[in-house]
mmCIF file of C-alpha atoms in Angstrom:
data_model
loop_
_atom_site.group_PDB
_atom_site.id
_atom_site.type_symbol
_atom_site.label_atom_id
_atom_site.label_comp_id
_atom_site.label_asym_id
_atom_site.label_seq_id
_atom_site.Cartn_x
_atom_site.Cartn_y
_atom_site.Cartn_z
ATOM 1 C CA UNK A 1 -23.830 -3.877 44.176
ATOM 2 C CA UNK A 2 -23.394 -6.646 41.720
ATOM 3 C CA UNK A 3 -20.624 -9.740 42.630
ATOM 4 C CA UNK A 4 -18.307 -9.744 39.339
ATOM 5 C CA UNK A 5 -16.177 -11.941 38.529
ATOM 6 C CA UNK A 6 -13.324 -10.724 35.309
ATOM 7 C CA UNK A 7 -11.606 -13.881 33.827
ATOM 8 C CA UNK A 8 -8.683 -13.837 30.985
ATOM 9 C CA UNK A 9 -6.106 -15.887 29.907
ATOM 10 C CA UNK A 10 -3.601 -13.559 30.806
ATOM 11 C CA UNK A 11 -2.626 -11.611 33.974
ATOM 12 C CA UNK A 12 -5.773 -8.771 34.512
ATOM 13 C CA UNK A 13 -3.598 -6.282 36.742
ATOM 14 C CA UNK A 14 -1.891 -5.582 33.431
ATOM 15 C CA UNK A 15 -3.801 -6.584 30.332
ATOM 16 C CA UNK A 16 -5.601 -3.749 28.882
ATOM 17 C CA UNK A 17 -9.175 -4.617 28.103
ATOM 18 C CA UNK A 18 -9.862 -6.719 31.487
ATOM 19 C CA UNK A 19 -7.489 -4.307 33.827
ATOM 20 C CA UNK A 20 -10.370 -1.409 32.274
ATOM 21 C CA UNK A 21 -12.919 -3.226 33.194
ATOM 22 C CA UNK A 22 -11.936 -3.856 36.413
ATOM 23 C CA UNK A 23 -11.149 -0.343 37.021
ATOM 24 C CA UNK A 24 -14.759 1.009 35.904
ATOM 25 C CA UNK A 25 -16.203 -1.721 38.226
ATOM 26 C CA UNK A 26 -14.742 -2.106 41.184
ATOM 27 C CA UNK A 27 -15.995 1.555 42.576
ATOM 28 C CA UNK A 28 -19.260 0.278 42.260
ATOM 29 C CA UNK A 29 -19.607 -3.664 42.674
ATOM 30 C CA UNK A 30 -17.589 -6.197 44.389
ATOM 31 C CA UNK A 31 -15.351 -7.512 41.677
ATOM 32 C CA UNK A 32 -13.057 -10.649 41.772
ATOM 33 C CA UNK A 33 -9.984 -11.176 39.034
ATOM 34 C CA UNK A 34 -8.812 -14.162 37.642
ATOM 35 C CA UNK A 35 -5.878 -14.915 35.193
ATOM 36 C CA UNK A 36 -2.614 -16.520 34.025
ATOM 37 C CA UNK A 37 0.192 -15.417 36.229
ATOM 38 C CA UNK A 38 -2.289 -13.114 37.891
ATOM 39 C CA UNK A 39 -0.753 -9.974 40.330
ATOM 40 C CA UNK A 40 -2.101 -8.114 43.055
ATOM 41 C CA UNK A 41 -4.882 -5.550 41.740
ATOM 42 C CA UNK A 42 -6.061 -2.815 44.666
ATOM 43 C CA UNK A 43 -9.271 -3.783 46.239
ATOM 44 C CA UNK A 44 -10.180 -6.589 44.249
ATOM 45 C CA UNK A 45 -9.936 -10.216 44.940
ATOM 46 C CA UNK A 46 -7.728 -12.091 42.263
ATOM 47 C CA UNK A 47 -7.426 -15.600 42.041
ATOM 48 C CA UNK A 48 -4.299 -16.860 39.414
ATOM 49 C CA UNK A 49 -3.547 -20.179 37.597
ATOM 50 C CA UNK A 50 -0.884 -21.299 35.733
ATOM 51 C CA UNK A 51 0.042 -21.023 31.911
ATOM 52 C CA UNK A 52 -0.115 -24.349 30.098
ATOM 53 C CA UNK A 53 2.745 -26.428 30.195
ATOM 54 C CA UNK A 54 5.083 -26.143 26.931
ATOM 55 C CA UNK A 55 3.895 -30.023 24.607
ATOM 56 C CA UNK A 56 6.939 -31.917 24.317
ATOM 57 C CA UNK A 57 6.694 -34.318 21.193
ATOM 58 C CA UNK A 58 4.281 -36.354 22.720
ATOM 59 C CA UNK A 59 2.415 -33.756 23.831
ATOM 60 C CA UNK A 60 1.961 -32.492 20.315
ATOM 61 C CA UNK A 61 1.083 -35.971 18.538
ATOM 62 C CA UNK A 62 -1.906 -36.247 20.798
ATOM 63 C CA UNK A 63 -3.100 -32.359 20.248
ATOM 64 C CA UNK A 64 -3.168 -32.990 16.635
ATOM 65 C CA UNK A 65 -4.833 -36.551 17.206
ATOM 66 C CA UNK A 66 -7.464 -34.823 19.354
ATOM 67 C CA UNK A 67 -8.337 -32.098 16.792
ATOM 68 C CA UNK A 68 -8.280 -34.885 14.099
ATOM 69 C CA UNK A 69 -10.790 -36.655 15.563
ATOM 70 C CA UNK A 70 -12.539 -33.206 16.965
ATOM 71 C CA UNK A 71 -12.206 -34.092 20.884
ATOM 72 C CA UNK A 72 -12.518 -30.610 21.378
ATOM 73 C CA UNK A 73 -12.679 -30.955 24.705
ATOM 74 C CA UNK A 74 -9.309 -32.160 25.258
ATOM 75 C CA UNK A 75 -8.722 -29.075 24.035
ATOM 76 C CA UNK A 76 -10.753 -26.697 26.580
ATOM 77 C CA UNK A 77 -10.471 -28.401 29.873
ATOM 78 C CA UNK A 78 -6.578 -28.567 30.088
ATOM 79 C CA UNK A 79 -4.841 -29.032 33.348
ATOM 80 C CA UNK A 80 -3.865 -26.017 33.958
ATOM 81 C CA UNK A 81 -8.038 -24.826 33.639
ATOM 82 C CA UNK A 82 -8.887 -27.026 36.484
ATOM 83 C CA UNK A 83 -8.303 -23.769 38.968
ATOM 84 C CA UNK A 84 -11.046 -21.778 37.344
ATOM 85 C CA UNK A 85 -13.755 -24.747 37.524
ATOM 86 C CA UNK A 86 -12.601 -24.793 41.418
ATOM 87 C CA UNK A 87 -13.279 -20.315 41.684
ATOM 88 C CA UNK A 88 -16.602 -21.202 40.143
ATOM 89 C CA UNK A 89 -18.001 -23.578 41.897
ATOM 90 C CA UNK A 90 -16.901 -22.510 44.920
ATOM 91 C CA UNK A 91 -17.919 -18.612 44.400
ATOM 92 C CA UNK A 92 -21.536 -17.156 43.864
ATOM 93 C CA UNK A 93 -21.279 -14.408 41.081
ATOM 94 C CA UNK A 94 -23.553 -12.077 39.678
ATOM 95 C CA UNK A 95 -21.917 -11.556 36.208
ATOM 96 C CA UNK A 96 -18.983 -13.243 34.739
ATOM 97 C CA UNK A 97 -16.562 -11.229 32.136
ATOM 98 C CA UNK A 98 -15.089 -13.565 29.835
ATOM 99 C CA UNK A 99 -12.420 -12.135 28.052
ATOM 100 C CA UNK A 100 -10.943 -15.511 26.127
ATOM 101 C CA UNK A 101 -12.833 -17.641 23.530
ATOM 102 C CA UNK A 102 -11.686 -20.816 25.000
ATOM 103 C CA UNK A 103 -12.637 -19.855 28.449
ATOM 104 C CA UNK A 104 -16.178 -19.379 27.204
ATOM 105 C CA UNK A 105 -17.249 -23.302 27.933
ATOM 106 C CA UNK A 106 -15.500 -23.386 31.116
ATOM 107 C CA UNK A 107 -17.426 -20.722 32.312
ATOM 108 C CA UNK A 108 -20.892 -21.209 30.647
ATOM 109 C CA UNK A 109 -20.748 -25.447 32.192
ATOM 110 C CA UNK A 110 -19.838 -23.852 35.768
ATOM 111 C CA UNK A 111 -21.424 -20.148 36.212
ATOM 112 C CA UNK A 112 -24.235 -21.255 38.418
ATOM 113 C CA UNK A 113 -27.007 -18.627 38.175
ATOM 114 C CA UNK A 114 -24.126 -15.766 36.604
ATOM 115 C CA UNK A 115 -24.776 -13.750 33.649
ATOM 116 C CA UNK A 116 -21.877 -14.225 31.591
ATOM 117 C CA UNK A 117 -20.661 -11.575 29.341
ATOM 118 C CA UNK A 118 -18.328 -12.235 26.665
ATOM 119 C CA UNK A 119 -14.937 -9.843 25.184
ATOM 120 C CA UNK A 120 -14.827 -10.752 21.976
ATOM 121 C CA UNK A 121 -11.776 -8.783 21.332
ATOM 122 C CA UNK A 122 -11.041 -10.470 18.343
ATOM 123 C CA UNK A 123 -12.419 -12.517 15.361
ATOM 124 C CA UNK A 124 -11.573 -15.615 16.484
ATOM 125 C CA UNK A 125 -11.540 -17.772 13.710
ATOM 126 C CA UNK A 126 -8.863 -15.374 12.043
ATOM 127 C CA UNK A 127 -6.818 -15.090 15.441
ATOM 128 C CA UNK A 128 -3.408 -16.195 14.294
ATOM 129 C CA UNK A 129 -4.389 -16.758 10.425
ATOM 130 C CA UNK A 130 -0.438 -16.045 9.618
ATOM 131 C CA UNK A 131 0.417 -18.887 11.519
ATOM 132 C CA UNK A 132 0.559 -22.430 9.287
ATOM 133 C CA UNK A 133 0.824 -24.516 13.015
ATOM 134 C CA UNK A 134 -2.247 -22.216 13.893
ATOM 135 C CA UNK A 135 -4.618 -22.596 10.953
ATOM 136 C CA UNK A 136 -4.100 -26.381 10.924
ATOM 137 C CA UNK A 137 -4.681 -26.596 14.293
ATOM 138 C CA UNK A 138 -7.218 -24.086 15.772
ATOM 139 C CA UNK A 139 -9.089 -22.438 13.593
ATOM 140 C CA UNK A 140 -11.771 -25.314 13.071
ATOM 141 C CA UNK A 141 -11.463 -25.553 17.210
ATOM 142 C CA UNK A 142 -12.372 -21.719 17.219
ATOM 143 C CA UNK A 143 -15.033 -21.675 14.941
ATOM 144 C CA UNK A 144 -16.688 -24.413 16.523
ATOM 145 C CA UNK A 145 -16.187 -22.903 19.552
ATOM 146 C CA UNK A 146 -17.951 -19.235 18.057
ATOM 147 C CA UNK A 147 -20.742 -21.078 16.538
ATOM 148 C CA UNK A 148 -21.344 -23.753 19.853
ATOM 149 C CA UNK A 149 -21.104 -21.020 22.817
ATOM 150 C CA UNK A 150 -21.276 -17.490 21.632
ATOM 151 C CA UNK A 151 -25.189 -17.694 21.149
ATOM 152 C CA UNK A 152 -25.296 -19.022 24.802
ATOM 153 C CA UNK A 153 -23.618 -15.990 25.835
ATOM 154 C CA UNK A 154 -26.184 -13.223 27.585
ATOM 155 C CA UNK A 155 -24.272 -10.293 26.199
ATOM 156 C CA UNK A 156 -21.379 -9.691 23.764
ATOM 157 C CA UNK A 157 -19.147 -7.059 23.548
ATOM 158 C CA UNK A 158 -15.957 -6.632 20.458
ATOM 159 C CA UNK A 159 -13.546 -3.260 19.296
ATOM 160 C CA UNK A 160 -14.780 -2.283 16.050
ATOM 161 C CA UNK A 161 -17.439 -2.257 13.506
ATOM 162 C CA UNK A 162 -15.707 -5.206 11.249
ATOM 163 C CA UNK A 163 -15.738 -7.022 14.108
ATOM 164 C CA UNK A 164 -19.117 -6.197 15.034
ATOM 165 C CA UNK A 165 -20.753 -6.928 11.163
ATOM 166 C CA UNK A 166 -18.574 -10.410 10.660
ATOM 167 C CA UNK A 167 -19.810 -12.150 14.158
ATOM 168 C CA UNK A 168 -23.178 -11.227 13.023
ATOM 169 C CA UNK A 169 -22.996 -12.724 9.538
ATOM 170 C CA UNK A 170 -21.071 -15.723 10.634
ATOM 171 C CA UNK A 171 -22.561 -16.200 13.709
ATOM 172 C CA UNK A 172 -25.572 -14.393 14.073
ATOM 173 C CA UNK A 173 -24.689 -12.865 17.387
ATOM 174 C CA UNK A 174 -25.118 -9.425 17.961
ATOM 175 C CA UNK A 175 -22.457 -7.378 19.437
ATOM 176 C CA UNK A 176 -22.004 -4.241 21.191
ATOM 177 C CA UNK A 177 -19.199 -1.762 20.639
ATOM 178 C CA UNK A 178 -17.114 -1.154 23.517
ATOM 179 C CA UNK A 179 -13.498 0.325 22.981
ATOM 180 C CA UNK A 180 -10.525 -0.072 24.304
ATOM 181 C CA UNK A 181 -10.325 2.976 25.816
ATOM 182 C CA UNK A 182 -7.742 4.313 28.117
ATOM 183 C CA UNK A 183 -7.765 6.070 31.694
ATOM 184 C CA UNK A 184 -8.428 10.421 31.012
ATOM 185 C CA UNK A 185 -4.590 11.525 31.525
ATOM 186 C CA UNK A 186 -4.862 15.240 32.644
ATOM 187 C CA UNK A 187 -1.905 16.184 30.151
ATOM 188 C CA UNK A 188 -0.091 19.407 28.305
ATOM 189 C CA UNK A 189 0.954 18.778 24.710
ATOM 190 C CA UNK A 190 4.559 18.932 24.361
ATOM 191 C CA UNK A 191 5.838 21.396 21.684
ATOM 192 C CA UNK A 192 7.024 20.217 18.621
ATOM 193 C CA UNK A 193 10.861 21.743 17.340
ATOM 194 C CA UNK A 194 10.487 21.772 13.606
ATOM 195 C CA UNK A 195 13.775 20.588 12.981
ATOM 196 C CA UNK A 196 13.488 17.310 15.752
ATOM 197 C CA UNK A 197 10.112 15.999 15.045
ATOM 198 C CA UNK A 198 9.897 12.172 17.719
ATOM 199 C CA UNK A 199 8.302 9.349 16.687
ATOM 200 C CA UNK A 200 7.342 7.013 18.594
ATOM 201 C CA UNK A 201 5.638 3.327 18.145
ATOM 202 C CA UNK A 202 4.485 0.992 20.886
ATOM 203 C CA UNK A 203 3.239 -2.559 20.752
ATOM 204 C CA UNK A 204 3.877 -6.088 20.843
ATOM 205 C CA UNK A 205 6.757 -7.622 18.433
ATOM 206 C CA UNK A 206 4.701 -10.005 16.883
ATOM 207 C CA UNK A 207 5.559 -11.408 13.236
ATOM 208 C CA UNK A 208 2.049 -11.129 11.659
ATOM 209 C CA UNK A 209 2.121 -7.606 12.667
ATOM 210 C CA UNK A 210 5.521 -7.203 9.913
ATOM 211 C CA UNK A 211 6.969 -4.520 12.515
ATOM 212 C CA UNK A 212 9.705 -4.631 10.003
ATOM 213 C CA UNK A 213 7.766 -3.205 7.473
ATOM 214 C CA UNK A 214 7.725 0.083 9.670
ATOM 215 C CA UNK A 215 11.014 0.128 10.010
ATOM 216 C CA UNK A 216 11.593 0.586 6.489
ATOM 217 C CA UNK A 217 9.612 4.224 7.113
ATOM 218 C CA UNK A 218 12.767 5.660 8.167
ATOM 219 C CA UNK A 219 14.553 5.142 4.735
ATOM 220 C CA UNK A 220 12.271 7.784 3.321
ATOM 221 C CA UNK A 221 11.992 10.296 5.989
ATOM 222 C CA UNK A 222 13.450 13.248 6.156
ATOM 223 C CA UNK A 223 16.807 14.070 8.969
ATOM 224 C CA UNK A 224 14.517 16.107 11.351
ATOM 225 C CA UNK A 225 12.633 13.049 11.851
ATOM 226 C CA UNK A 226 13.284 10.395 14.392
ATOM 227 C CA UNK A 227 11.702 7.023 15.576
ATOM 228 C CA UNK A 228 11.810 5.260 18.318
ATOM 229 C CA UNK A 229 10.588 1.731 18.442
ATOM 230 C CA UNK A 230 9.168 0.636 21.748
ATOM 231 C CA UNK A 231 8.590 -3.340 21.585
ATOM 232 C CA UNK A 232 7.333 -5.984 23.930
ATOM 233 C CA UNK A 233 9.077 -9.437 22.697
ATOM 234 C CA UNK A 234 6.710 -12.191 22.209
ATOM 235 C CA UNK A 235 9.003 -14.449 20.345
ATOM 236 C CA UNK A 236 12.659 -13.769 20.974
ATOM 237 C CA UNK A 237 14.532 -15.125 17.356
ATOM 238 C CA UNK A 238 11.561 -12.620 15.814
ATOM 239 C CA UNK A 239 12.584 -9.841 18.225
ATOM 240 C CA UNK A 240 16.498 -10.126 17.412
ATOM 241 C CA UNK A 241 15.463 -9.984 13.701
ATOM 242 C CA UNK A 242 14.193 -6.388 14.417
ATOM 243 C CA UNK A 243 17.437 -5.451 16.384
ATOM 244 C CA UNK A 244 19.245 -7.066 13.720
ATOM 245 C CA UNK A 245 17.632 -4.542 11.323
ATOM 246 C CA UNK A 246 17.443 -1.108 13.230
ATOM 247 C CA UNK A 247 21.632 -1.784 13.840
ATOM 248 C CA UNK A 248 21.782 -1.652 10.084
ATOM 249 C CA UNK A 249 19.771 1.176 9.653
ATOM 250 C CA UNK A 250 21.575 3.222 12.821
ATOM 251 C CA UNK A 251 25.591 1.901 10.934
ATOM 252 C CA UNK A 252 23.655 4.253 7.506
ATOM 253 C CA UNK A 253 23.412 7.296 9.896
ATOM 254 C CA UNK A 254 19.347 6.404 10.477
ATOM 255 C CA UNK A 255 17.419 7.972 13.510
ATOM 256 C CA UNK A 256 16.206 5.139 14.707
ATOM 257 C CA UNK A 257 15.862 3.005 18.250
ATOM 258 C CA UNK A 258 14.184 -0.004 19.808
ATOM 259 C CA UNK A 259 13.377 1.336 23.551
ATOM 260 C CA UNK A 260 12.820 -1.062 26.644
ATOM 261 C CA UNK A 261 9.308 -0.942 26.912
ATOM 262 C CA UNK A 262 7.211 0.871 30.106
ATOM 263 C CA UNK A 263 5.295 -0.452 32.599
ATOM 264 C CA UNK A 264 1.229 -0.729 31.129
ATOM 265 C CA UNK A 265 0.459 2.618 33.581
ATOM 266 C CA UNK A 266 3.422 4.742 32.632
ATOM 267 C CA UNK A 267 2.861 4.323 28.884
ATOM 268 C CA UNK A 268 0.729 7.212 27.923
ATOM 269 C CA UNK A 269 2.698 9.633 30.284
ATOM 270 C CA UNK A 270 6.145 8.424 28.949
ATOM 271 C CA UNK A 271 4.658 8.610 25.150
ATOM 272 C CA UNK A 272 3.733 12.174 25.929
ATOM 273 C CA UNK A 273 6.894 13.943 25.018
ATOM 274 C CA UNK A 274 7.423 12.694 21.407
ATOM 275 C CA UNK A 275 5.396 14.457 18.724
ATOM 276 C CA UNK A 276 3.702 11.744 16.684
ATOM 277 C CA UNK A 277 2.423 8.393 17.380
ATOM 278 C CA UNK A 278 3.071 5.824 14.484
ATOM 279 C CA UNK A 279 0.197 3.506 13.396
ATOM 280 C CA UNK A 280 1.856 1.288 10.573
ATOM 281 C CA UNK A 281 0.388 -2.702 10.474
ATOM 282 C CA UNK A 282 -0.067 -3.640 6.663
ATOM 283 C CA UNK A 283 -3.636 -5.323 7.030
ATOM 284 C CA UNK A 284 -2.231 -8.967 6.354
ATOM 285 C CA UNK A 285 -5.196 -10.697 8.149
ATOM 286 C CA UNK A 286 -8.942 -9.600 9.087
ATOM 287 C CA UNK A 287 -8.036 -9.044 12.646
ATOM 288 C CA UNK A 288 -5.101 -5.945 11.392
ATOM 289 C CA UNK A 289 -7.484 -4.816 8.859
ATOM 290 C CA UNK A 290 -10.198 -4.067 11.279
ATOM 291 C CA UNK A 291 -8.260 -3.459 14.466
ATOM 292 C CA UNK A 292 -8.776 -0.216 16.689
ATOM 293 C CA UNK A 293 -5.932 -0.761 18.719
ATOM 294 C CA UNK A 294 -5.571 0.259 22.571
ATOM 295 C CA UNK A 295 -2.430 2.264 20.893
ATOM 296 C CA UNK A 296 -4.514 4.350 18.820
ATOM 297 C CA UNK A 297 -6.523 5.771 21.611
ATOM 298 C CA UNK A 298 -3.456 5.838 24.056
ATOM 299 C CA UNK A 299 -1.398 7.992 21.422
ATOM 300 C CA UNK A 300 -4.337 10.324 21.846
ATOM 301 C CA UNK A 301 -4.661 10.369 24.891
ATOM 302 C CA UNK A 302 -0.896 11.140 25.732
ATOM 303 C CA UNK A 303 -1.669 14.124 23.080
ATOM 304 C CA UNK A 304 0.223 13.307 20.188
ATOM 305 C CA UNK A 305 -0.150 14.211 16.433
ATOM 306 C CA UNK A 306 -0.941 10.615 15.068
ATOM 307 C CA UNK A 307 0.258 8.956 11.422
ATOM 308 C CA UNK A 308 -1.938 6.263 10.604
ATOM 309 C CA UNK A 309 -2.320 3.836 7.836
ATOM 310 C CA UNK A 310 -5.873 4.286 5.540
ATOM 311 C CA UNK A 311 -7.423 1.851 7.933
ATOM 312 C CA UNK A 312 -11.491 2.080 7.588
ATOM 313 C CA UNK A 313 -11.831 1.503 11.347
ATOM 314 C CA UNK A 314 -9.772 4.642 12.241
ATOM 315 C CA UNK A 315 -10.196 7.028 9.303
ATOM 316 C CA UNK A 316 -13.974 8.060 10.938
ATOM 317 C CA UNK A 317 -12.115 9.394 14.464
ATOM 318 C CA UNK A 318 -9.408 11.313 12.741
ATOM 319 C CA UNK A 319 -11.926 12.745 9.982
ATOM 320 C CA UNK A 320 -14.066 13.945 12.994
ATOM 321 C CA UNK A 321 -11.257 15.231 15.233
ATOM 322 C CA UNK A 322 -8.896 16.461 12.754
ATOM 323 C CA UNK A 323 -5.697 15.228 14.693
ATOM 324 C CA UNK A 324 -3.936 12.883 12.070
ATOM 325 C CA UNK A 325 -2.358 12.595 8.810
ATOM 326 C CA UNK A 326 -3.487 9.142 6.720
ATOM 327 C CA UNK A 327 -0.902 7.851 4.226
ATOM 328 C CA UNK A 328 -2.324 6.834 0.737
ATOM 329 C CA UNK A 329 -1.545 3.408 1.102
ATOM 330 C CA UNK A 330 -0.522 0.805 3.306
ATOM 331 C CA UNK A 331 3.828 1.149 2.150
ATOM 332 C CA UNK A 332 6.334 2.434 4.248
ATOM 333 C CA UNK A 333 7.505 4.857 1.487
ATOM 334 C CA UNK A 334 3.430 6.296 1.448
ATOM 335 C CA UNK A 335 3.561 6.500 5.086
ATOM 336 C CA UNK A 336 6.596 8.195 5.296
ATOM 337 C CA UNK A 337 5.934 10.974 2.402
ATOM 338 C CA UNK A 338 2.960 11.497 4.282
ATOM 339 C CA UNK A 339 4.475 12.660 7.585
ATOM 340 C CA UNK A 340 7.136 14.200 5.394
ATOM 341 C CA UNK A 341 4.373 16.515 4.610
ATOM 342 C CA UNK A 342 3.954 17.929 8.441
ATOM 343 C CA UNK A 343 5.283 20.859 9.662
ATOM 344 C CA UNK A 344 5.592 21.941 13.715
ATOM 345 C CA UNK A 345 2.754 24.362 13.427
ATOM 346 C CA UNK A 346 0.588 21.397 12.229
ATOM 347 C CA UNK A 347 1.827 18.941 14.205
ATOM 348 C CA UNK A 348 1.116 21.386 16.968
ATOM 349 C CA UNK A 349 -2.541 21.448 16.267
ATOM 350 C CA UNK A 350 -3.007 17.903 15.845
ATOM 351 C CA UNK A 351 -1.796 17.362 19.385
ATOM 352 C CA UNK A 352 -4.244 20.130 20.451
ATOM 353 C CA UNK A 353 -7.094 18.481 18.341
ATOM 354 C CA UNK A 354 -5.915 14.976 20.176
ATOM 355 C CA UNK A 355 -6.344 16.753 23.646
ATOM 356 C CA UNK A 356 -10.073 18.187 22.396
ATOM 357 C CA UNK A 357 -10.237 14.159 21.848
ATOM 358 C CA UNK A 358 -8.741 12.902 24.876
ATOM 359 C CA UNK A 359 -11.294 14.649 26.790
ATOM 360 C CA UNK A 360 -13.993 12.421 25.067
ATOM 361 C CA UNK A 361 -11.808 8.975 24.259
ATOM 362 C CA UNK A 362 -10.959 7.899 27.901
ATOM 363 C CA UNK A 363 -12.157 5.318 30.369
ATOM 364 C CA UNK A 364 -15.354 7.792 31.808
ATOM 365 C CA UNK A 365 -17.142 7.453 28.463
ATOM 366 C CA UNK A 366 -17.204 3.635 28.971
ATOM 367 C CA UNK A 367 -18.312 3.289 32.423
ATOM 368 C CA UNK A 368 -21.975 4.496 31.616
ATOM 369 C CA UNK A 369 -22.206 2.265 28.741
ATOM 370 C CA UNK A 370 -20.197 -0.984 31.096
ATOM 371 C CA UNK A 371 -23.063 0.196 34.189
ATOM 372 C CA UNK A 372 -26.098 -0.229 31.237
ATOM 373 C CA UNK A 373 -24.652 -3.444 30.473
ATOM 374 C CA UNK A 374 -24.661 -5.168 34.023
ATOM 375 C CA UNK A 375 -28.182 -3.472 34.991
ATOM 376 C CA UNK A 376 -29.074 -5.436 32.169
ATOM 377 C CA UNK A 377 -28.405 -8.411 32.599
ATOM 378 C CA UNK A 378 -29.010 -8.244 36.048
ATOM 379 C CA UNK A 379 -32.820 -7.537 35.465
#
């Protein structure tokens, strides 16, 4: 029984990647949690720490004097930090799961004897490319954090092959693949009515994601389709800009909602009773254009018929389990004549083909390759 320790920059008990983690360890190993904002999690220890303080305008001057002059490590070790050098000094661990770029010093200048094995969920040098404020001031700080600490790293894990082929030509790290796949739901597809076919989408409300691109699907799809939007608000004026948008399209007669979003457990079972999960990101960055989304393999799992964009990371899962349609191009109007296309009897056996899949894309197929991992670095 291995002492783990899984740390993130966000609050475990409900962020995907490190709540699956700690899920398909703690049966087996002694496992401690650690995050921003971080809840109660069933027999695990969890320490929390605080979100950094909002920069007022001084605040600011000195974060862009510090990555002027490349003090990068004003920009690691911020106050806020201080609680996780306490945890690991104070705490003996086995393995350490870092799931957050920037926590990757912290934890390689204070792991002790620890293995530390890195989530690099992301490419982080492209993390927020969208983002003017970001690019000016980050993306140097990331890549010199990529090329400084992820060779020091004893094991790396990321989502997807792009992922996995630009760390190794930028960095020359090697990765493993290890999805972000969800708990096995033991679940009945619902049955499709051919003339009120539900769509659903799910995910954060996040500009460089150009949710309102999606939106724009409904315009060209025909009345037995409908679409409900379910968004998490991570910027507010973004999020009315949306609402702002679906109220237009709703005033032209326009089957369309924005839902209040679920609780991180109850997602797959509430997805369950639409018909067709929507996968509709125009690949504006390389992050998008190589992402294989916790979405993707939650639609799945809650046994839906899935529309998805011609993205290459997908396209080789739906080919081999025969449970999607795949628009011709990235548009809303390509998407839409796609699922235009379906009828219930097909829809009906892409949810079967999804269960066939479900079977194979959950949590269990993980855990042997997660166990591998931490035998081998323990050796």
């Amino acid at each position: 029984m291995a002492k783990v320790l899984v740390l993130c920059a966000a609050n475990p008990a409900i962020n995907p990647r490190p709540n699956r983690m700690i899920e398909l360890l703690k049966h087996q190993h002694k496992v401690w949690a650690m995050g921003i904002n971080a809840t109660p999690i069933e027999k695990v220890e969890v320490f929390s720490y605080m979100p950094y303080k909002k920069r007022n305008m001084i605040g600011e001057a000195k974060l862009y004097l510090n990555v002027i002059l490349k003090k990068w490590e004003k920009l690691i070790h911020t106050p806020n930090r201080l609680k996780i050098i306490e945890v690991l000094k104070s705490h003996r661990f086995d393995v350490i799961i870092c799931h957050d770029l920037v926590l990757l010093p912290i934890v390689l200048s204070h792991k002790q004897n620890a293995k530390v094995l890195f989530d690099a969920r992301e490419f982080y040098p492209a993390q927020n490319s969208a983002n003017l404020r970001w690019r000016l001031l980050f993306a140097n700080f990331n890549h010199y954090l990529c090329k400084t600490y992820l060779p020091k790293a004893d094991f790396i894990v990321t989502v997807s092959e792009g992922l996995k082929k630009r760390y190794k030509q930028d960095y020359g790290v090697d990765c493993e693949l290890f999805f972000s796949l969800p708990n096995y739901h033991k679940i009945t597809p619902s049955i499709s009515n051919q003339e009120d076919i539900k769509l659903i989408y799910h995910g954060s409300a996040n500009p460089s994601r150009k949710i309102q691109e999606s939106i724009k699907i409904i315009d060209y799809l025909d009345d037995r389709f409908s679409l409900d939007m379910m968004l998490v608000s991570t910027d507010n004026e973004y999020m009315q800009y949306l609402k702002k948008i679906v109220h237009q399209k709703q005033r032209k007669g326009k089957k369309i909602r924005i839902i209040p979003p679920v609780s991180f457990e109850n997602i797959i079972p509430f997805s369950s009773s639409y018909d067709i999960g929507l996968y509709h990101i125009p690949p504006s960055n390389f992050n998008i254009k190589h992402s294989l989304p916790n979405k993707f393999f939650e639609y799945i799992q809650a046994r839906l018929a899935l529309a998805i964009t011609p993205s290459e990371e997908m396209i080789p899962f739906v080919q081999q389990y025969h449970n999607a349609i795949i628009a011709k191009d990235f548009s809303a109007k390509s998407m839409a004549q796609a699922i235009n296309t379906l009828d219930a009897k097909t829809i009906q056996k892409y949810k079967h083909n999804s269960s066939d899949a479900a079977k194979k894309l959950n949590l269990n197929s993980n855990k042997k390759l997660l166990e591998e991992i931490i035998d081998l670095l323990l050796k």
